Amino acid sequence: RVGGKELGRALSADRLGIVSAFLDVGDDDAVRVAQQAVADACAAEGIELAGWRAVPVDETHLGAAARVGQPSLWHGILQRPDDVDDVDAERRAYRARRRADATCREAHVRHYFASFSFVTVAYKALVLSDRLAAFYPDLADDEFGASLAIFHSRFSTNTTPAWERAQPFRHLCHNGEINTVRGNELRMIARGSLG
C-alpha cells in the first residue's frame, strides 16, 4: 500500500527510491501539479513512480514560525528498472529531480525536493535538533533502518530560517566553511601516516 492505495503487486525493496518533497499546504491544485511534474520527469527517465504517501508528522514539536511556513510533506515511491545499475539509477534520479524542479518553477508552485534518490532519503524540518525524531514518527519506527545516518543542525546567523533553506545533503555534506573543509582534508592526510 502506498498512500492508502493498493498497488496490486509487490515492489522490489532493492530497487526502491524515495522523493522527499515539500509541497504547498492548502493548495491541492499546486500539490497535483508538483506530483505530476515528478511523474512526468520520472517517466522521461524510465523510472516508475509507484505512488505517493503523506509523510506522518507530529506538529506539536514545531515552533510558531515553523508552523507559519510549514509545507505539506510527501514521499514519492520510486522503482528503478531491472536493467539499470545503481550508478545509472542515481543519474536518472538526478535528471528527474532537475526536470521536475524546472516544471514546478515554470508553473509557479511551491516545491522543494529535499532528496530524490535510490540511496538517500532526507528527513528535514524546521525544528530544534532534539525534536527531529519526534517530529517524524517514521524515525522511531522499529522497522526503520539505515546503514548510515548523518545528522546536521544549522544555526543561521545571516539568513532567516525557512523550510526550503535546509541544506540538501543530497550528495555531499559540509559545514559551510570551505576553508574548514580544506583544513580537515589536510588533517586527515597528515594523520594517514600515523596509522
PDB file of C-alpha atoms in Angstrom:
ATOM      1  CA  ARG A   1       0.000   0.000   0.000  1.00  0.00           C
ATOM      2  CA  VAL A   2       1.221   3.479  -0.877  1.00  0.00           C
ATOM      3  CA  GLY A   3      -0.802   6.480   0.235  1.00  0.00           C
ATOM      4  CA  GLY A   4      -3.734   4.249   1.151  1.00  0.00           C
ATOM      5  CA  LYS A   5      -3.789   2.780  -2.376  1.00  0.00           C
ATOM      6  CA  GLU A   6      -3.277  -0.914  -3.037  1.00  0.00           C
ATOM      7  CA  LEU A   7      -0.623  -1.309  -5.739  1.00  0.00           C
ATOM      8  CA  GLY A   8      -1.748  -4.782  -6.759  1.00  0.00           C
ATOM      9  CA  ARG A   9       1.844  -6.038  -6.747  1.00  0.00           C
ATOM     10  CA  ALA A  10       4.849  -6.133  -4.515  1.00  0.00           C
ATOM     11  CA  LEU A  11       7.643  -3.637  -5.029  1.00  0.00           C
ATOM     12  CA  SER A  12      11.221  -4.885  -5.101  1.00  0.00           C
ATOM     13  CA  ALA A  13      12.907  -3.474  -1.979  1.00  0.00           C
ATOM     14  CA  ASP A  14      16.378  -3.454  -3.560  1.00  0.00           C
ATOM     15  CA  ARG A  15      15.104  -1.229  -6.386  1.00  0.00           C
ATOM     16  CA  LEU A  16      13.156   1.319  -4.307  1.00  0.00           C
ATOM     17  CA  GLY A  17      13.841   5.017  -4.131  1.00  0.00           C
ATOM     18  CA  ILE A  18      12.214   7.986  -2.404  1.00  0.00           C
ATOM     19  CA  VAL A  19      11.379  11.537  -3.382  1.00  0.00           C
ATOM     20  CA  SER A  20      11.170  13.702  -0.241  1.00  0.00           C
ATOM     21  CA  ALA A  21       9.011  16.624  -1.319  1.00  0.00           C
ATOM     22  CA  PHE A  22       7.989  19.806   0.481  1.00  0.00           C
ATOM     23  CA  LEU A  23       4.839  20.976  -1.314  1.00  0.00           C
ATOM     24  CA  ASP A  24       2.222  23.694  -0.896  1.00  0.00           C
ATOM     25  CA  VAL A  25      -0.125  23.465   2.089  1.00  0.00           C
ATOM     26  CA  GLY A  26      -3.782  24.119   1.433  1.00  0.00           C
ATOM     27  CA  ASP A  27      -3.465  24.220  -2.345  1.00  0.00           C
ATOM     28  CA  ASP A  28      -4.448  20.813  -3.707  1.00  0.00           C
ATOM     29  CA  ASP A  29      -4.007  22.016  -7.306  1.00  0.00           C
ATOM     30  CA  ALA A  30      -0.393  23.051  -6.621  1.00  0.00           C
ATOM     31  CA  VAL A  31       0.300  19.674  -4.981  1.00  0.00           C
ATOM     32  CA  ARG A  32      -1.175  17.877  -8.012  1.00  0.00           C
ATOM     33  CA  VAL A  33       0.937  19.990 -10.393  1.00  0.00           C
ATOM     34  CA  ALA A  34       4.120  19.200  -8.443  1.00  0.00           C
ATOM     35  CA  GLN A  35       3.310  15.493  -8.173  1.00  0.00           C
ATOM     36  CA  GLN A  36       2.528  15.338 -11.894  1.00  0.00           C
ATOM     37  CA  ALA A  37       5.812  17.113 -12.617  1.00  0.00           C
ATOM     38  CA  VAL A  38       7.614  14.374 -10.686  1.00  0.00           C
ATOM     39  CA  ALA A  39       5.629  11.647 -12.502  1.00  0.00           C
ATOM     40  CA  ASP A  40       6.435  13.137 -15.924  1.00  0.00           C
ATOM     41  CA  ALA A  41      10.116  13.617 -15.044  1.00  0.00           C
ATOM     42  CA  CYS A  42      10.378  10.040 -13.801  1.00  0.00           C
ATOM     43  CA  ALA A  43       8.673   8.690 -16.941  1.00  0.00           C
ATOM     44  CA  ALA A  44      11.144  10.638 -19.105  1.00  0.00           C
ATOM     45  CA  GLU A  45      13.994   8.916 -17.242  1.00  0.00           C
ATOM     46  CA  GLY A  46      12.477   5.430 -17.282  1.00  0.00           C
ATOM     47  CA  ILE A  47      11.761   5.466 -13.535  1.00  0.00           C
ATOM     48  CA  GLU A  48       8.435   4.151 -12.260  1.00  0.00           C
ATOM     49  CA  LEU A  49       6.613   6.354  -9.755  1.00  0.00           C
ATOM     50  CA  ALA A  50       4.646   3.765  -7.777  1.00  0.00           C
ATOM     51  CA  GLY A  51       2.672   6.284  -5.716  1.00  0.00           C
ATOM     52  CA  TRP A  52       2.717   8.971  -3.052  1.00  0.00           C
ATOM     53  CA  ARG A  53       2.409   8.901   0.713  1.00  0.00           C
ATOM     54  CA  ALA A  54       1.722  11.817   3.018  1.00  0.00           C
ATOM     55  CA  VAL A  55       4.619  11.753   5.480  1.00  0.00           C
ATOM     56  CA  PRO A  56       3.333  11.386   9.057  1.00  0.00           C
ATOM     57  CA  VAL A  57       4.432  14.234  11.341  1.00  0.00           C
ATOM     58  CA  ASP A  58       3.784  15.385  14.902  1.00  0.00           C
ATOM     59  CA  GLU A  59       3.309  19.143  14.579  1.00  0.00           C
ATOM     60  CA  THR A  60       3.378  19.693  18.340  1.00  0.00           C
ATOM     61  CA  HIS A  61       7.183  19.859  18.040  1.00  0.00           C
ATOM     62  CA  LEU A  62       7.123  22.918  15.772  1.00  0.00           C
ATOM     63  CA  GLY A  63       7.569  26.467  16.952  1.00  0.00           C
ATOM     64  CA  ALA A  64       5.298  29.325  15.877  1.00  0.00           C
ATOM     65  CA  ALA A  65       7.490  30.470  12.960  1.00  0.00           C
ATOM     66  CA  ALA A  66       7.885  26.912  11.649  1.00  0.00           C
ATOM     67  CA  ARG A  67       4.109  26.390  11.679  1.00  0.00           C
ATOM     68  CA  VAL A  68       3.517  29.504   9.582  1.00  0.00           C
ATOM     69  CA  GLY A  69       5.720  28.303   6.727  1.00  0.00           C
ATOM     70  CA  GLN A  70       5.252  24.549   7.124  1.00  0.00           C
ATOM     71  CA  PRO A  71       4.938  22.762   3.788  1.00  0.00           C
ATOM     72  CA  SER A  72       2.931  19.657   3.031  1.00  0.00           C
ATOM     73  CA  LEU A  73       5.387  16.748   3.315  1.00  0.00           C
ATOM     74  CA  TRP A  74       5.224  13.896   0.796  1.00  0.00           C
ATOM     75  CA  HIS A  75       7.220  10.822  -0.188  1.00  0.00           C
ATOM     76  CA  GLY A  76       7.094   9.670  -3.778  1.00  0.00           C
ATOM     77  CA  ILE A  77       7.886   5.962  -4.007  1.00  0.00           C
ATOM     78  CA  LEU A  78      10.195   5.150  -6.920  1.00  0.00           C
ATOM     79  CA  GLN A  79      11.073   1.835  -8.561  1.00  0.00           C
ATOM     80  CA  ARG A  80      14.086   1.645 -10.842  1.00  0.00           C
ATOM     81  CA  PRO A  81      14.044  -0.618 -13.913  1.00  0.00           C
ATOM     82  CA  ASP A  82      15.571  -4.114 -13.628  1.00  0.00           C
ATOM     83  CA  ASP A  83      18.289  -3.414 -16.174  1.00  0.00           C
ATOM     84  CA  VAL A  84      19.580  -0.208 -14.517  1.00  0.00           C
ATOM     85  CA  ASP A  85      22.533  -0.340 -12.114  1.00  0.00           C
ATOM     86  CA  ASP A  86      22.904   1.839  -9.006  1.00  0.00           C
ATOM     87  CA  VAL A  87      25.062   4.481 -10.671  1.00  0.00           C
ATOM     88  CA  ASP A  88      22.748   4.903 -13.656  1.00  0.00           C
ATOM     89  CA  ALA A  89      19.712   4.935 -11.339  1.00  0.00           C
ATOM     90  CA  GLU A  90      21.190   7.865  -9.381  1.00  0.00           C
ATOM     91  CA  ARG A  91      21.955   9.713 -12.605  1.00  0.00           C
ATOM     92  CA  ARG A  92      18.387   9.221 -13.763  1.00  0.00           C
ATOM     93  CA  ALA A  93      17.031  10.360 -10.391  1.00  0.00           C
ATOM     94  CA  TYR A  94      19.203  13.486 -10.537  1.00  0.00           C
ATOM     95  CA  ARG A  95      17.956  14.350 -14.022  1.00  0.00           C
ATOM     96  CA  ALA A  96      14.360  13.636 -12.996  1.00  0.00           C
ATOM     97  CA  ARG A  97      14.697  15.965  -9.986  1.00  0.00           C
ATOM     98  CA  ARG A  98      16.073  18.726 -12.186  1.00  0.00           C
ATOM     99  CA  ARG A  99      13.232  18.244 -14.721  1.00  0.00           C
ATOM    100  CA  ALA A 100      10.544  18.259 -12.023  1.00  0.00           C
ATOM    101  CA  ASP A 101      12.118  21.302 -10.381  1.00  0.00           C
ATOM    102  CA  ALA A 102      12.097  23.230 -13.673  1.00  0.00           C
ATOM    103  CA  THR A 103       8.465  22.312 -14.364  1.00  0.00           C
ATOM    104  CA  CYS A 104       7.384  23.409 -10.877  1.00  0.00           C
ATOM    105  CA  ARG A 105       9.262  26.702 -11.197  1.00  0.00           C
ATOM    106  CA  GLU A 106       7.605  27.394 -14.568  1.00  0.00           C
ATOM    107  CA  ALA A 107       4.186  26.619 -13.046  1.00  0.00           C
ATOM    108  CA  HIS A 108       4.964  28.883 -10.037  1.00  0.00           C
ATOM    109  CA  VAL A 109       4.110  26.178  -7.488  1.00  0.00           C
ATOM    110  CA  ARG A 110       5.854  25.868  -4.147  1.00  0.00           C
ATOM    111  CA  HIS A 111       8.136  22.867  -4.091  1.00  0.00           C
ATOM    112  CA  TYR A 112      11.427  21.688  -2.648  1.00  0.00           C
ATOM    113  CA  PHE A 113      12.804  18.215  -3.278  1.00  0.00           C
ATOM    114  CA  ALA A 114      14.914  17.534  -0.196  1.00  0.00           C
ATOM    115  CA  SER A 115      16.020  14.240  -1.727  1.00  0.00           C
ATOM    116  CA  PHE A 116      15.254  12.329  -4.920  1.00  0.00           C
ATOM    117  CA  SER A 117      17.296   9.153  -4.824  1.00  0.00           C
ATOM    118  CA  PHE A 118      17.618   5.389  -4.708  1.00  0.00           C
ATOM    119  CA  VAL A 119      20.280   5.531  -1.963  1.00  0.00           C
ATOM    120  CA  THR A 120      19.463   8.591   0.167  1.00  0.00           C
ATOM    121  CA  VAL A 121      16.360   9.788   1.948  1.00  0.00           C
ATOM    122  CA  ALA A 122      16.345  13.136   3.746  1.00  0.00           C
ATOM    123  CA  TYR A 123      14.181  13.931   6.759  1.00  0.00           C
ATOM    124  CA  LYS A 124      14.369  17.694   7.266  1.00  0.00           C
ATOM    125  CA  ALA A 125      12.364  20.045   9.386  1.00  0.00           C
ATOM    126  CA  LEU A 126      12.459  23.495  10.887  1.00  0.00           C
ATOM    127  CA  VAL A 127      12.630  22.144  14.455  1.00  0.00           C
ATOM    128  CA  LEU A 128      15.030  22.131  17.369  1.00  0.00           C
ATOM    129  CA  SER A 129      17.706  19.467  16.902  1.00  0.00           C
ATOM    130  CA  ASP A 130      16.447  17.185  19.641  1.00  0.00           C
ATOM    131  CA  ARG A 131      12.900  17.234  18.191  1.00  0.00           C
ATOM    132  CA  LEU A 132      13.563  15.891  14.686  1.00  0.00           C
ATOM    133  CA  ALA A 133      12.940  12.243  15.574  1.00  0.00           C
ATOM    134  CA  ALA A 134       9.783  13.158  17.490  1.00  0.00           C
ATOM    135  CA  PHE A 135       8.514  15.310  14.595  1.00  0.00           C
ATOM    136  CA  TYR A 136       8.907  12.386  12.150  1.00  0.00           C
ATOM    137  CA  PRO A 137       7.360   9.208  13.655  1.00  0.00           C
ATOM    138  CA  ASP A 138       9.000   7.240  10.799  1.00  0.00           C
ATOM    139  CA  LEU A 139      12.343   7.687  12.565  1.00  0.00           C
ATOM    140  CA  ALA A 140      11.057   5.981  15.723  1.00  0.00           C
ATOM    141  CA  ASP A 141       9.514   3.029  13.854  1.00  0.00           C
ATOM    142  CA  ASP A 142      11.174  -0.292  14.783  1.00  0.00           C
ATOM    143  CA  GLU A 143      11.211  -1.309  11.104  1.00  0.00           C
ATOM    144  CA  PHE A 144      13.069   1.839  10.035  1.00  0.00           C
ATOM    145  CA  GLY A 145      16.754   1.208   9.482  1.00  0.00           C
ATOM    146  CA  ALA A 146      19.709   2.774   7.742  1.00  0.00           C
ATOM    147  CA  SER A 147      23.260   1.681   7.098  1.00  0.00           C
ATOM    148  CA  LEU A 148      24.462   5.263   7.591  1.00  0.00           C
ATOM    149  CA  ALA A 149      22.754   8.292   9.088  1.00  0.00           C
ATOM    150  CA  ILE A 150      24.039  11.854   9.052  1.00  0.00           C
ATOM    151  CA  PHE A 151      22.546  14.473  11.320  1.00  0.00           C
ATOM    152  CA  HIS A 152      23.076  18.171  10.793  1.00  0.00           C
ATOM    153  CA  SER A 153      21.934  21.090  12.894  1.00  0.00           C
ATOM    154  CA  ARG A 154      22.199  24.557  11.439  1.00  0.00           C
ATOM    155  CA  PHE A 155      22.046  27.785  13.370  1.00  0.00           C
ATOM    156  CA  SER A 156      21.991  30.543  10.777  1.00  0.00           C
ATOM    157  CA  THR A 157      23.435  33.905  11.640  1.00  0.00           C
ATOM    158  CA  ASN A 158      22.914  35.604   8.293  1.00  0.00           C
ATOM    159  CA  THR A 159      19.565  34.315   6.961  1.00  0.00           C
ATOM    160  CA  THR A 160      16.075  33.798   8.311  1.00  0.00           C
ATOM    161  CA  PRO A 161      15.382  30.074   8.713  1.00  0.00           C
ATOM    162  CA  ALA A 162      12.995  28.540   6.179  1.00  0.00           C
ATOM    163  CA  TRP A 163      11.898  25.016   5.350  1.00  0.00           C
ATOM    164  CA  GLU A 164      13.308  25.214   1.826  1.00  0.00           C
ATOM    165  CA  ARG A 165      16.639  26.583   3.040  1.00  0.00           C
ATOM    166  CA  ALA A 166      17.550  23.359   4.795  1.00  0.00           C
ATOM    167  CA  GLN A 167      20.857  22.050   3.432  1.00  0.00           C
ATOM    168  CA  PRO A 168      20.219  19.427   0.777  1.00  0.00           C
ATOM    169  CA  PHE A 169      22.914  16.861   1.721  1.00  0.00           C
ATOM    170  CA  ARG A 170      21.863  15.067  -1.438  1.00  0.00           C
ATOM    171  CA  HIS A 171      25.441  14.000  -2.248  1.00  0.00           C
ATOM    172  CA  LEU A 172      27.899  15.890  -0.061  1.00  0.00           C
ATOM    173  CA  CYS A 173      27.926  17.326   3.431  1.00  0.00           C
ATOM    174  CA  HIS A 174      29.960  20.252   4.638  1.00  0.00           C
ATOM    175  CA  ASN A 175      29.761  22.805   7.399  1.00  0.00           C
ATOM    176  CA  GLY A 176      29.595  25.778   5.063  1.00  0.00           C
ATOM    177  CA  GLU A 177      33.159  26.890   5.694  1.00  0.00           C
ATOM    178  CA  ILE A 178      35.227  25.850   2.701  1.00  0.00           C
ATOM    179  CA  ASN A 179      38.488  26.773   4.464  1.00  0.00           C
ATOM    180  CA  THR A 180      37.475  24.423   7.303  1.00  0.00           C
ATOM    181  CA  VAL A 181      36.748  21.629   4.806  1.00  0.00           C
ATOM    182  CA  ARG A 182      40.222  22.077   3.289  1.00  0.00           C
ATOM    183  CA  GLY A 183      41.774  22.161   6.764  1.00  0.00           C
ATOM    184  CA  ASN A 184      40.009  18.911   7.680  1.00  0.00           C
ATOM    185  CA  GLU A 185      41.236  17.267   4.471  1.00  0.00           C
ATOM    186  CA  LEU A 186      44.818  18.250   5.255  1.00  0.00           C
ATOM    187  CA  ARG A 187      44.492  16.973   8.850  1.00  0.00           C
ATOM    188  CA  MET A 188      43.215  13.609   7.572  1.00  0.00           C
ATOM    189  CA  ILE A 189      46.117  13.372   5.102  1.00  0.00           C
ATOM    190  CA  ALA A 190      48.552  14.166   7.907  1.00  0.00           C
ATOM    191  CA  ARG A 191      47.004  11.520  10.178  1.00  0.00           C
ATOM    192  CA  GLY A 192      47.160   8.914   7.425  1.00  0.00           C
ATOM    193  CA  SER A 193      50.883   8.429   8.007  1.00  0.00           C
ATOM    194  CA  LEU A 194      50.290   7.732  11.717  1.00  0.00           C
ATOM    195  CA  GLY A 195      48.320   4.569  11.406  1.00  0.00           C
TER     196      GLY A 195
END
